[in-house]
mmCIF file of C-alpha atoms and ligand atoms in Angstrom:
data_model
loop_
_atom_site.group_PDB
_atom_site.id
_atom_site.type_symbol
_atom_site.label_atom_id
_atom_site.label_comp_id
_atom_site.label_asym_id
_atom_site.label_seq_id
_atom_site.Cartn_x
_atom_site.Cartn_y
_atom_site.Cartn_z
ATOM 1 C CA UNK U 1191 0.005 -0.171 -0.028
ATOM 2 C CA UNK U 1192 1.120 3.367 -0.846
ATOM 3 C CA UNK U 1193 1.711 6.010 2.021
ATOM 4 C CA UNK U 1194 -0.460 9.162 1.223
ATOM 5 C CA UNK U 1195 0.111 11.085 4.470
ATOM 6 C CA UNK U 1196 3.025 11.290 7.045
ATOM 7 C CA UNK U 1197 2.527 13.105 10.392
ATOM 8 C CA UNK U 1198 5.790 13.457 12.078
ATOM 9 C CA UNK U 1199 6.529 15.111 15.407
ATOM 10 C CA UNK U 1200 3.242 17.106 15.386
ATOM 11 C CA UNK U 1201 3.196 19.446 18.390
ATOM 12 C CA UNK U 1202 0.254 22.024 18.530
ATOM 13 C CA UNK U 1203 -0.794 24.463 21.268
ATOM 14 C CA UNK U 1204 -2.688 27.549 21.830
ATOM 15 C CA UNK U 1205 -1.733 30.832 23.392
ATOM 16 C CA UNK U 1206 -4.241 32.717 25.528
ATOM 17 C CA UNK U 1207 -3.306 35.590 27.718
ATOM 18 C CA UNK U 1208 0.485 35.011 27.079
ATOM 19 C CA UNK U 1209 0.004 31.422 28.375
ATOM 20 C CA UNK U 1210 0.688 28.494 26.095
ATOM 21 C CA UNK U 1211 -1.069 25.366 26.430
ATOM 22 C CA UNK U 1212 0.456 22.413 24.940
ATOM 23 C CA UNK U 1213 -2.603 20.295 23.361
ATOM 24 C CA UNK U 1214 -1.011 17.900 20.619
ATOM 25 C CA UNK U 1215 2.328 16.258 21.996
ATOM 26 C CA UNK U 1216 4.690 14.605 19.544
ATOM 27 C CA UNK U 1217 2.073 13.165 17.250
ATOM 28 C CA UNK U 1218 3.503 10.539 14.693
ATOM 29 C CA UNK U 1219 1.358 8.332 12.316
ATOM 30 C CA UNK U 1220 0.911 7.332 8.421
ATOM 31 C CA UNK U 1221 -2.139 6.952 6.489
ATOM 32 C CA UNK U 1222 -2.094 4.723 3.405
ATOM 33 C CA UNK U 1223 -3.996 4.733 0.165
ATOM 34 C CA UNK U 1224 -7.402 2.901 0.479
ATOM 35 C CA UNK U 1225 -7.043 2.868 4.327
ATOM 36 C CA UNK U 1226 -9.378 3.702 6.842
ATOM 37 C CA UNK U 1227 -7.719 5.103 10.087
ATOM 38 C CA UNK U 1228 -9.685 5.804 12.983
ATOM 39 C CA UNK U 1229 -8.938 8.214 15.709
ATOM 40 C CA UNK U 1230 -10.724 7.766 19.161
ATOM 41 C CA UNK U 1231 -10.209 9.487 22.552
ATOM 42 C CA UNK U 1232 -12.515 11.369 24.944
ATOM 43 C CA UNK U 1233 -13.537 14.933 24.619
ATOM 44 C CA UNK U 1234 -10.538 17.441 24.593
ATOM 45 C CA UNK U 1235 -7.873 14.758 23.908
ATOM 46 C CA UNK U 1236 -6.862 16.675 20.614
ATOM 47 C CA UNK U 1237 -8.745 14.587 17.908
ATOM 48 C CA UNK U 1238 -9.955 17.576 16.045
ATOM 49 C CA UNK U 1239 -6.881 19.494 16.539
ATOM 50 C CA UNK U 1240 -5.058 16.753 14.684
ATOM 51 C CA UNK U 1241 -7.807 17.090 11.741
ATOM 52 C CA UNK U 1242 -7.408 20.820 11.567
ATOM 53 C CA UNK U 1243 -3.838 20.743 11.807
ATOM 54 C CA UNK U 1244 -3.442 18.651 8.500
ATOM 55 C CA UNK U 1245 -4.807 21.459 6.470
ATOM 56 C CA UNK U 1246 -3.668 24.292 8.689
ATOM 57 C CA UNK U 1247 -6.887 25.280 9.832
ATOM 58 C CA UNK U 1248 -6.165 26.018 13.459
ATOM 59 C CA UNK U 1249 -7.533 29.185 15.166
ATOM 60 C CA UNK U 1250 -5.369 32.164 15.080
ATOM 61 C CA UNK U 1251 -4.030 31.728 18.485
ATOM 62 C CA UNK U 1252 -2.560 28.251 17.634
ATOM 63 C CA UNK U 1253 1.234 27.315 17.085
ATOM 64 C CA UNK U 1254 2.238 24.064 15.258
ATOM 65 C CA UNK U 1255 5.477 22.323 14.956
ATOM 66 C CA UNK U 1256 6.586 19.193 13.121
ATOM 67 C CA UNK U 1257 5.795 18.023 9.474
ATOM 68 C CA UNK U 1258 2.555 17.011 7.774
ATOM 69 C CA UNK U 1259 4.086 15.414 4.603
ATOM 70 C CA UNK U 1260 1.745 14.981 1.560
ATOM 71 C CA UNK U 1261 2.915 14.290 -1.965
ATOM 72 C CA UNK U 1262 6.359 15.336 -0.879
ATOM 73 C CA UNK U 1263 5.342 18.731 0.435
ATOM 74 C CA UNK U 1264 5.124 19.568 4.174
ATOM 75 C CA UNK U 1265 1.694 21.234 4.498
ATOM 76 C CA UNK U 1266 2.542 22.943 7.722
ATOM 77 C CA UNK U 1267 5.098 25.041 5.872
ATOM 78 C CA UNK U 1268 2.639 26.286 3.015
ATOM 79 C CA UNK U 1269 1.092 30.085 2.978
ATOM 80 C CA UNK U 1270 -2.608 30.274 2.757
ATOM 81 C CA UNK U 1271 -2.785 30.800 -0.852
ATOM 82 C CA UNK U 1272 -0.603 27.828 -1.185
ATOM 83 C CA UNK U 1273 -3.150 25.538 0.847
ATOM 84 C CA UNK U 1274 -6.165 26.407 -1.565
ATOM 85 C CA UNK U 1275 -5.147 23.545 -3.866
ATOM 86 C CA UNK U 1276 -5.125 21.130 -1.254
ATOM 87 C CA UNK U 1277 -8.048 22.071 0.996
ATOM 88 C CA UNK U 1278 -11.329 20.559 -0.180
ATOM 89 C CA UNK U 1279 -9.591 19.289 -3.397
ATOM 90 C CA UNK U 1280 -6.781 16.852 -2.636
ATOM 91 C CA UNK U 1281 -7.969 16.702 0.967
ATOM 92 C CA UNK U 1282 -11.641 16.733 1.512
ATOM 93 C CA UNK U 1283 -13.183 17.432 5.137
ATOM 94 C CA UNK U 1284 -16.412 16.606 6.620
ATOM 95 C CA UNK U 1285 -17.342 18.364 9.832
ATOM 96 C CA UNK U 1286 -19.348 17.228 12.798
ATOM 97 C CA UNK U 1287 -22.346 19.615 12.524
ATOM 98 C CA UNK U 1288 -24.107 19.180 9.144
ATOM 99 C CA UNK U 1289 -26.502 22.087 9.353
ATOM 100 C CA UNK U 1290 -23.807 24.820 10.411
ATOM 101 C CA UNK U 1291 -21.237 23.403 7.668
ATOM 102 C CA UNK U 1292 -23.745 24.219 5.166
ATOM 103 C CA UNK U 1293 -24.590 27.566 3.890
ATOM 104 C CA UNK U 1294 -28.664 28.345 4.810
ATOM 105 C CA UNK U 1295 -28.849 30.711 1.863
ATOM 106 C CA UNK U 1296 -27.546 28.652 -0.800
ATOM 107 C CA UNK U 1297 -29.230 25.966 -2.638
ATOM 108 C CA UNK U 1298 -27.394 22.518 -2.571
ATOM 109 C CA UNK U 1299 -26.594 22.613 -6.209
ATOM 110 C CA UNK U 1300 -24.503 25.977 -5.820
ATOM 111 C CA UNK U 1301 -22.548 24.715 -2.777
ATOM 112 C CA UNK U 1302 -21.891 21.243 -4.513
ATOM 113 C CA UNK U 1303 -20.597 23.097 -7.686
ATOM 114 C CA UNK U 1304 -18.176 25.356 -5.596
ATOM 115 C CA UNK U 1305 -16.520 22.316 -4.686
ATOM 116 C CA UNK U 1306 -15.370 21.175 -8.069
ATOM 117 C CA UNK U 1307 -15.963 23.681 -10.636
ATOM 118 C CA UNK U 1308 -13.170 26.291 -11.049
ATOM 119 C CA UNK U 1309 -14.772 29.919 -11.312
ATOM 120 C CA UNK U 1310 -13.217 30.391 -14.864
ATOM 121 C CA UNK U 1311 -14.540 27.314 -16.364
ATOM 122 C CA UNK U 1312 -18.421 27.257 -15.507
ATOM 123 C CA UNK U 1313 -20.464 25.044 -17.698
ATOM 124 C CA UNK U 1314 -23.694 24.707 -16.066
ATOM 125 C CA UNK U 1315 -24.975 21.575 -17.710
ATOM 126 C CA UNK U 1316 -21.954 19.810 -17.056
ATOM 127 C CA UNK U 1317 -21.864 20.877 -13.441
ATOM 128 C CA UNK U 1318 -25.613 19.753 -13.111
ATOM 129 C CA UNK U 1319 -24.868 16.215 -14.391
ATOM 130 C CA UNK U 1320 -21.654 15.759 -12.088
ATOM 131 C CA UNK U 1321 -23.807 16.985 -9.068
ATOM 132 C CA UNK U 1322 -26.583 14.733 -9.906
ATOM 133 C CA UNK U 1323 -24.139 11.740 -10.108
ATOM 134 C CA UNK U 1324 -22.498 12.991 -6.648
ATOM 135 C CA UNK U 1325 -26.101 12.923 -5.000
ATOM 136 C CA UNK U 1326 -26.538 9.420 -6.540
ATOM 137 C CA UNK U 1327 -23.253 8.242 -5.201
ATOM 138 C CA UNK U 1328 -24.001 9.111 -1.913
ATOM 139 C CA UNK U 1329 -27.672 7.479 -1.819
ATOM 140 C CA UNK U 1330 -29.737 10.667 -2.023
ATOM 141 C CA UNK U 1331 -33.236 9.791 -3.556
ATOM 142 C CA UNK U 1332 -34.735 12.186 -5.887
ATOM 143 C CA UNK U 1333 -31.527 13.876 -6.591
ATOM 144 C CA UNK U 1334 -33.094 16.542 -9.407
ATOM 145 C CA UNK U 1335 -35.644 17.771 -6.628
ATOM 146 C CA UNK U 1336 -32.955 17.750 -3.673
ATOM 147 C CA UNK U 1337 -30.453 19.759 -5.795
ATOM 148 C CA UNK U 1338 -32.593 22.582 -5.826
ATOM 149 C CA UNK U 1339 -33.620 22.822 -2.288
ATOM 150 C CA UNK U 1340 -31.984 24.855 0.665
ATOM 151 C CA UNK U 1341 -30.232 22.824 3.557
ATOM 152 C CA UNK U 1342 -33.223 23.414 6.060
ATOM 153 C CA UNK U 1343 -35.452 21.488 3.459
ATOM 154 C CA UNK U 1344 -33.416 18.282 3.923
ATOM 155 C CA UNK U 1345 -33.208 15.900 7.177
ATOM 156 C CA UNK U 1346 -29.966 15.609 9.043
ATOM 157 C CA UNK U 1347 -29.081 12.267 7.434
ATOM 158 C CA UNK U 1348 -29.432 13.977 3.916
ATOM 159 C CA UNK U 1349 -27.423 16.890 5.073
ATOM 160 C CA UNK U 1350 -24.616 14.639 6.018
ATOM 161 C CA UNK U 1351 -24.527 12.710 2.847
ATOM 162 C CA UNK U 1352 -24.467 16.204 1.073
ATOM 163 C CA UNK U 1353 -21.393 17.093 3.054
ATOM 164 C CA UNK U 1354 -19.799 13.873 2.101
ATOM 165 C CA UNK U 1355 -20.722 14.692 -1.570
ATOM 166 C CA UNK U 1356 -19.096 18.004 -1.178
ATOM 167 C CA UNK U 1357 -15.930 16.211 0.370
ATOM 168 C CA UNK U 1358 -15.506 13.907 -2.467
ATOM 169 C CA UNK U 1359 -16.639 16.161 -5.339
ATOM 170 C CA UNK U 1360 -13.043 16.977 -6.290
ATOM 171 C CA UNK U 1361 -11.766 13.337 -5.960
ATOM 172 C CA UNK U 1362 -9.555 14.016 -3.095
ATOM 173 C CA UNK U 1363 -6.850 11.478 -2.044
ATOM 174 C CA UNK U 1364 -7.781 12.121 1.677
ATOM 175 C CA UNK U 1365 -11.091 12.410 3.312
ATOM 176 C CA UNK U 1366 -11.051 13.483 6.878
ATOM 177 C CA UNK U 1367 -14.247 13.084 8.608
ATOM 178 C CA UNK U 1368 -14.483 14.512 12.157
ATOM 179 C CA UNK U 1369 -17.243 13.040 14.001
ATOM 180 C CA UNK U 1370 -19.429 12.902 10.865
ATOM 181 C CA UNK U 1371 -22.126 10.795 12.524
ATOM 182 C CA UNK U 1372 -22.454 12.132 16.034
ATOM 183 C CA UNK U 1373 -25.675 14.035 15.321
ATOM 184 C CA UNK U 1374 -27.360 11.162 13.578
ATOM 185 C CA UNK U 1375 -29.374 8.318 15.128
ATOM 186 C CA UNK U 1376 -27.716 4.781 15.487
ATOM 187 C CA UNK U 1377 -29.337 3.541 12.178
ATOM 188 C CA UNK U 1378 -28.222 6.676 10.087
ATOM 189 C CA UNK U 1379 -24.743 6.332 11.947
ATOM 190 C CA UNK U 1380 -23.973 2.922 10.252
ATOM 191 C CA UNK U 1381 -25.482 4.046 6.917
ATOM 192 C CA UNK U 1382 -23.060 7.064 6.821
ATOM 193 C CA UNK U 1383 -20.257 4.875 8.049
ATOM 194 C CA UNK U 1384 -20.782 2.410 5.340
ATOM 195 C CA UNK U 1385 -21.210 4.979 2.722
ATOM 196 C CA UNK U 1386 -17.764 6.517 3.476
ATOM 197 C CA UNK U 1387 -16.379 2.969 3.138
ATOM 198 C CA UNK U 1388 -18.137 2.589 -0.232
ATOM 199 C CA UNK U 1389 -16.663 5.813 -1.258
ATOM 200 C CA UNK U 1390 -13.345 4.502 -0.083
ATOM 201 C CA UNK U 1391 -13.535 1.377 -2.182
ATOM 202 C CA UNK U 1392 -14.426 3.364 -5.252
ATOM 203 C CA UNK U 1393 -11.901 6.279 -4.982
ATOM 204 C CA UNK U 1394 -9.151 4.329 -3.115
ATOM 205 C CA UNK U 1395 -9.123 7.335 -0.860
ATOM 206 C CA UNK U 1396 -7.582 7.245 2.621
ATOM 207 C CA UNK U 1397 -9.859 8.085 5.222
ATOM 208 C CA UNK U 1398 -9.153 9.593 8.660
ATOM 209 C CA UNK U 1399 -12.514 8.740 10.819
ATOM 210 C CA UNK U 1400 -12.521 10.594 14.201
ATOM 211 C CA UNK U 1401 -15.097 9.505 16.825
ATOM 212 C CA UNK U 1402 -15.693 9.095 20.460
ATOM 213 C CA UNK U 1403 -17.629 5.836 19.557
ATOM 214 C CA UNK U 1404 -14.704 2.979 19.422
ATOM 215 C CA UNK U 1405 -17.362 0.299 18.615
ATOM 216 C CA UNK U 1406 -18.612 2.355 15.384
ATOM 217 C CA UNK U 1407 -14.513 3.216 14.701
ATOM 218 C CA UNK U 1408 -13.740 -0.458 14.979
ATOM 219 C CA UNK U 1409 -16.589 -1.704 12.785
ATOM 220 C CA UNK U 1410 -15.345 0.483 9.672
ATOM 221 C CA UNK U 1411 -11.646 1.165 10.067
ATOM 222 C CA UNK U 1412 -8.418 -0.854 9.496
ATOM 223 C CA UNK U 1413 -6.416 0.713 11.949
ATOM 224 C CA UNK U 1414 -7.098 2.748 15.041
ATOM 225 C CA UNK U 1415 -5.224 5.534 17.072
ATOM 226 C CA UNK U 1416 -6.298 5.918 20.738
ATOM 227 C CA UNK U 1417 -5.555 9.428 21.970
ATOM 228 C CA UNK U 1418 -5.462 10.635 25.560
ATOM 229 C CA UNK U 1419 -4.696 14.094 26.848
ATOM 230 C CA UNK U 1420 -2.976 15.097 23.487
ATOM 231 C CA UNK U 1421 -0.957 11.943 22.972
ATOM 232 C CA UNK U 1422 -1.352 8.663 21.043
ATOM 233 C CA UNK U 1423 -1.448 6.161 23.770
ATOM 234 C CA UNK U 1424 -1.803 3.060 21.508
ATOM 235 C CA UNK U 1425 -2.114 2.273 17.882
ATOM 236 C CA UNK U 1426 -2.619 -0.673 15.995
ATOM 237 C CA UNK U 1427 -4.772 -2.926 13.633
ATOM 238 C CA UNK U 1428 -8.340 -3.119 14.671
ATOM 239 C CA UNK U 1429 -8.155 -6.826 15.415
ATOM 240 C CA UNK U 1430 -4.958 -6.366 17.701
ATOM 241 C CA UNK U 1431 -6.296 -3.504 19.430
ATOM 242 C CA UNK U 1432 -9.879 -5.146 20.056
ATOM 243 C CA UNK U 1433 -8.259 -8.667 21.051
ATOM 244 C CA UNK U 1434 -5.194 -7.677 22.903
ATOM 245 C CA UNK U 1435 -5.333 -3.978 24.062
ATOM 246 C CA UNK U 1436 -2.286 -3.042 25.827
ATOM 247 C CA UNK U 1437 -2.796 0.326 27.191
ATOM 248 C CA UNK U 1438 -5.060 0.270 30.233
ATOM 249 C CA UNK U 1439 -7.154 3.431 28.781
ATOM 250 C CA UNK U 1440 -7.769 1.214 25.615
ATOM 251 C CA UNK U 1441 -8.751 -1.609 28.186
ATOM 252 C CA UNK U 1442 -10.895 0.696 29.905
ATOM 253 C CA UNK U 1443 -12.779 1.949 26.727
ATOM 254 C CA UNK U 1444 -13.354 -1.895 25.631
ATOM 255 C CA UNK U 1445 -14.615 -2.996 29.189
ATOM 256 C CA UNK U 1446 -17.198 0.130 28.813
ATOM 257 C CA UNK U 1447 -18.209 -1.310 25.524
ATOM 258 C CA UNK U 1448 -18.552 -4.575 26.984
ATOM 259 C CA UNK U 1449 -20.421 -3.478 30.042
ATOM 260 C CA UNK U 1450 -22.990 -1.532 27.783
ATOM 261 C CA UNK U 1451 -23.525 -4.538 25.819
ATOM 262 C CA UNK U 1452 -24.096 -6.748 28.955
ATOM 263 C CA UNK U 1453 -26.207 -3.810 30.457
ATOM 264 C CA UNK U 1454 -24.198 -3.908 33.578
ATOM 265 C CA UNK U 1455 -23.503 -0.819 35.628
ATOM 266 C CA UNK U 1456 -20.457 1.142 34.863
ATOM 267 C CA UNK U 1457 -17.948 2.096 37.699
ATOM 268 C CA UNK U 1458 -15.624 4.624 36.201
ATOM 269 C CA UNK U 1459 -13.897 5.689 39.087
ATOM 270 C CA UNK U 1460 -10.946 8.218 39.179
ATOM 271 C CA UNK U 1461 -8.323 6.132 41.184
ATOM 272 C CA UNK U 1462 -5.681 8.810 41.685
ATOM 273 C CA UNK U 1463 -6.115 12.403 41.491
ATOM 274 C CA UNK U 1464 -2.554 13.462 41.280
ATOM 275 C CA UNK U 1465 -2.114 15.918 38.241
ATOM 276 C CA UNK U 1466 1.011 14.508 36.385
ATOM 277 C CA UNK U 1467 3.869 16.767 35.602
ATOM 278 C CA UNK U 1468 6.489 14.800 33.956
ATOM 279 C CA UNK U 1469 4.938 11.304 34.142
ATOM 280 C CA UNK U 1470 2.156 9.423 32.203
ATOM 281 C CA UNK U 1471 -0.870 11.471 30.942
ATOM 282 C CA UNK U 1472 -2.926 8.537 32.119
ATOM 283 C CA UNK U 1473 -1.419 8.462 35.534
ATOM 284 C CA UNK U 1474 -4.496 10.133 37.486
ATOM 285 C CA UNK U 1475 -6.870 7.102 36.299
ATOM 286 C CA UNK U 1476 -4.647 4.257 35.944
ATOM 287 C CA UNK U 1477 -5.356 1.471 38.363
ATOM 288 C CA UNK U 1478 -1.982 -0.217 38.222
ATOM 289 C CA UNK U 1479 0.378 3.049 38.206
ATOM 290 C CA UNK U 1480 3.812 2.430 39.398
ATOM 291 C CA UNK U 1481 6.511 4.938 40.511
ATOM 292 C CA UNK U 1482 8.002 5.265 37.127
ATOM 293 C CA UNK U 1483 4.714 6.320 35.814
ATOM 294 C CA UNK U 1484 5.001 9.407 38.015
ATOM 295 C CA UNK U 1485 8.285 10.152 37.057
ATOM 296 C CA UNK U 1486 8.433 9.882 33.210
ATOM 297 C CA UNK U 1487 5.968 9.926 30.344
ATOM 298 C CA UNK U 1488 6.312 6.829 28.181
ATOM 299 C CA UNK U 1489 6.868 6.880 24.683
ATOM 300 C CA UNK U 1490 5.255 4.982 21.810
ATOM 301 C CA UNK U 1491 6.975 1.704 21.506
ATOM 302 C CA UNK U 1492 6.049 -0.290 18.455
ATOM 303 C CA UNK U 1493 6.013 -4.160 17.873
ATOM 304 C CA UNK U 1494 4.751 -5.500 14.397
ATOM 305 C CA UNK U 1495 1.343 -3.626 13.599
ATOM 306 C CA UNK U 1496 0.891 -2.384 17.260
ATOM 307 C CA UNK U 1497 2.169 0.306 19.394
ATOM 308 C CA UNK U 1498 1.722 1.424 23.090
ATOM 309 C CA UNK U 1499 2.834 4.203 25.250
ATOM 310 C CA UNK U 1500 2.973 2.360 28.840
ATOM 311 C CA UNK U 1501 5.568 1.688 31.131
ATOM 312 C CA UNK U 1502 3.610 -1.352 32.392
ATOM 313 C CA UNK U 1503 3.641 -3.107 29.022
ATOM 314 C CA UNK U 1504 7.326 -2.440 28.610
ATOM 315 C CA UNK U 1505 7.692 -4.121 32.036
ATOM 316 C CA UNK U 1506 5.988 -7.310 31.003
HETATM 317 N N1 ATP W 3020 -8.722 28.217 19.921
HETATM 318 C C1 ATP W 3020 -8.418 27.371 21.111
HETATM 319 N N2 ATP W 3020 -7.668 28.052 22.155
HETATM 320 C C2 ATP W 3020 -7.459 27.389 23.378
HETATM 321 N N3 ATP W 3020 -7.795 26.058 23.194
HETATM 322 C C3 ATP W 3020 -8.147 25.526 22.479
HETATM 323 C C4 ATP W 3020 -8.502 25.951 21.062
HETATM 324 N N4 ATP W 3020 -9.143 25.117 20.292
HETATM 325 C C5 ATP W 3020 -9.035 24.101 21.065
HETATM 326 N N5 ATP W 3020 -8.451 24.108 22.235
HETATM 327 C C6 ATP W 3020 -8.296 23.002 23.206
HETATM 328 O O1 ATP W 3020 -7.623 21.938 22.627
HETATM 329 C C7 ATP W 3020 -7.991 20.735 23.342
HETATM 330 C C8 ATP W 3020 -8.169 19.727 22.147
HETATM 331 O O2 ATP W 3020 -9.401 20.125 21.699
HETATM 332 P P1 ATP W 3020 -9.970 19.439 20.361
HETATM 333 O O3 ATP W 3020 -11.073 20.313 19.955
HETATM 334 O O4 ATP W 3020 -8.992 18.928 19.517
HETATM 335 O O5 ATP W 3020 -10.600 17.907 21.156
HETATM 336 P P2 ATP W 3020 -11.272 16.837 20.737
HETATM 337 O O6 ATP W 3020 -10.854 15.496 21.131
HETATM 338 O O7 ATP W 3020 -11.739 16.823 19.199
HETATM 339 O O8 ATP W 3020 -12.716 17.059 21.444
HETATM 340 P P3 ATP W 3020 -14.229 16.580 21.088
HETATM 341 O O9 ATP W 3020 -14.426 15.009 21.353
HETATM 342 O O10 ATP W 3020 -15.082 17.188 22.225
HETATM 343 O O11 ATP W 3020 -14.585 17.072 19.795
HETATM 344 C C9 ATP W 3020 -9.009 21.144 24.237
HETATM 345 O O12 ATP W 3020 -8.707 21.197 25.499
HETATM 346 C C10 ATP W 3020 -9.541 22.501 23.755
HETATM 347 O O13 ATP W 3020 -9.787 23.360 24.942
HETATM 348 MG MG1 MG W 3021 -13.513 17.364 18.017
#
C-alpha cells in the first residue's frame, strides 16, 4: 500500500493571555491509500486539533511544529494561498455539524458546484450532471429535486450525505471525517459510515475517521489511534487492538463497551487525583500505576502492527 500522508513530530498548542497550553504532543502516524484510520479518544483529547492541523485550519491563537507530509510537501510550511489547492480538493473534510457546515442561504447545487468547478470554467449543464451523479453516489433519492432545495429542507441524514458529496466532489486522495455521525441516530450512523467505506472502495482514498465511539470506529476502520490528553497512547490494527489492547485506557474503553452491551452498571472511578507533570498522561486514572509512571512519560514503543505508550507493558 502507498503511504499518502505522514504526520511527524506534530506539536500543537494555543496561546491565551500570554500563556501557552500544549494540546498535541509529538504525534506521529501514517495514512495509506485505500485505508481507513480511526482516531478515538475522549472529549478534549485533541482529535479535532489533529484534523485541523493537517489542513492548517487551526485558530489564530495556535502554534504548530513538526511535519505533515503529503505528496512530498510539508503542508505546515505552506502559505494560505498555497493551501487552497489542497483544502477541499486533494484533501476533503467533513465536519461534525451538518447544518452549520452548509450555507443556509444557498441551494444544494451551488454549494456542491463550488467544490468541483473552477470559477473561470463554468459549464452549468456539465456541473448539473456531475452534481446529480454525486448525489446518486451518496444515496440521495430524488436528486433532481434535492439539488434545488436549501439545507433546511433536508433531514439531518441527507445533509450529512450532502457534506460527504461535497468532500468527495474533487476526488480527494484523503477524506478527513471529524465526528461525521455524532448528530445522527444509530441506524443513520451505520449508513453514513458504510457510505464512507463505499466511497473509499470506489476512489481508493485514505479516510481518517474521528469519533468518540470505539465500537463504530472498530466496525469500519482498518487501524485505530487511541488518543489521551494530546498523546497517542496506543495504535494498531483493529484486530490487535480489540483482542489484545495493551494500554489501560484502551482496556477501559473496551470494558465500557462490553458493560454497555451486557447492560452492566458502569463504575468509572478516578483512582488517583495526582496531576501528572512529567509522568504518564493517564496516571491520574490508571489503577496499576507505579513509581516510574509518575516520573517519566512513556513513549510509543512499536511491535509489529501495534504500538503502545505504557511503562507497564514495557515491564511485561
Ligand atoms: N482556539 C483554541 N484556544 C485554546 N484552546 C483550544 C482552542 N481550540 C481547542 N483548544 C483546546 O484543545 C484541546 C483539544 O481540543 P479538540 O477540539 O482537539 O478535542 P477533541 O478531542 O476533538 O474533543 P471533542 O471530542 O469534544 O470534539 C481542548 O482542551 C480544547 O479546549
Ligand atoms: Mg472534536
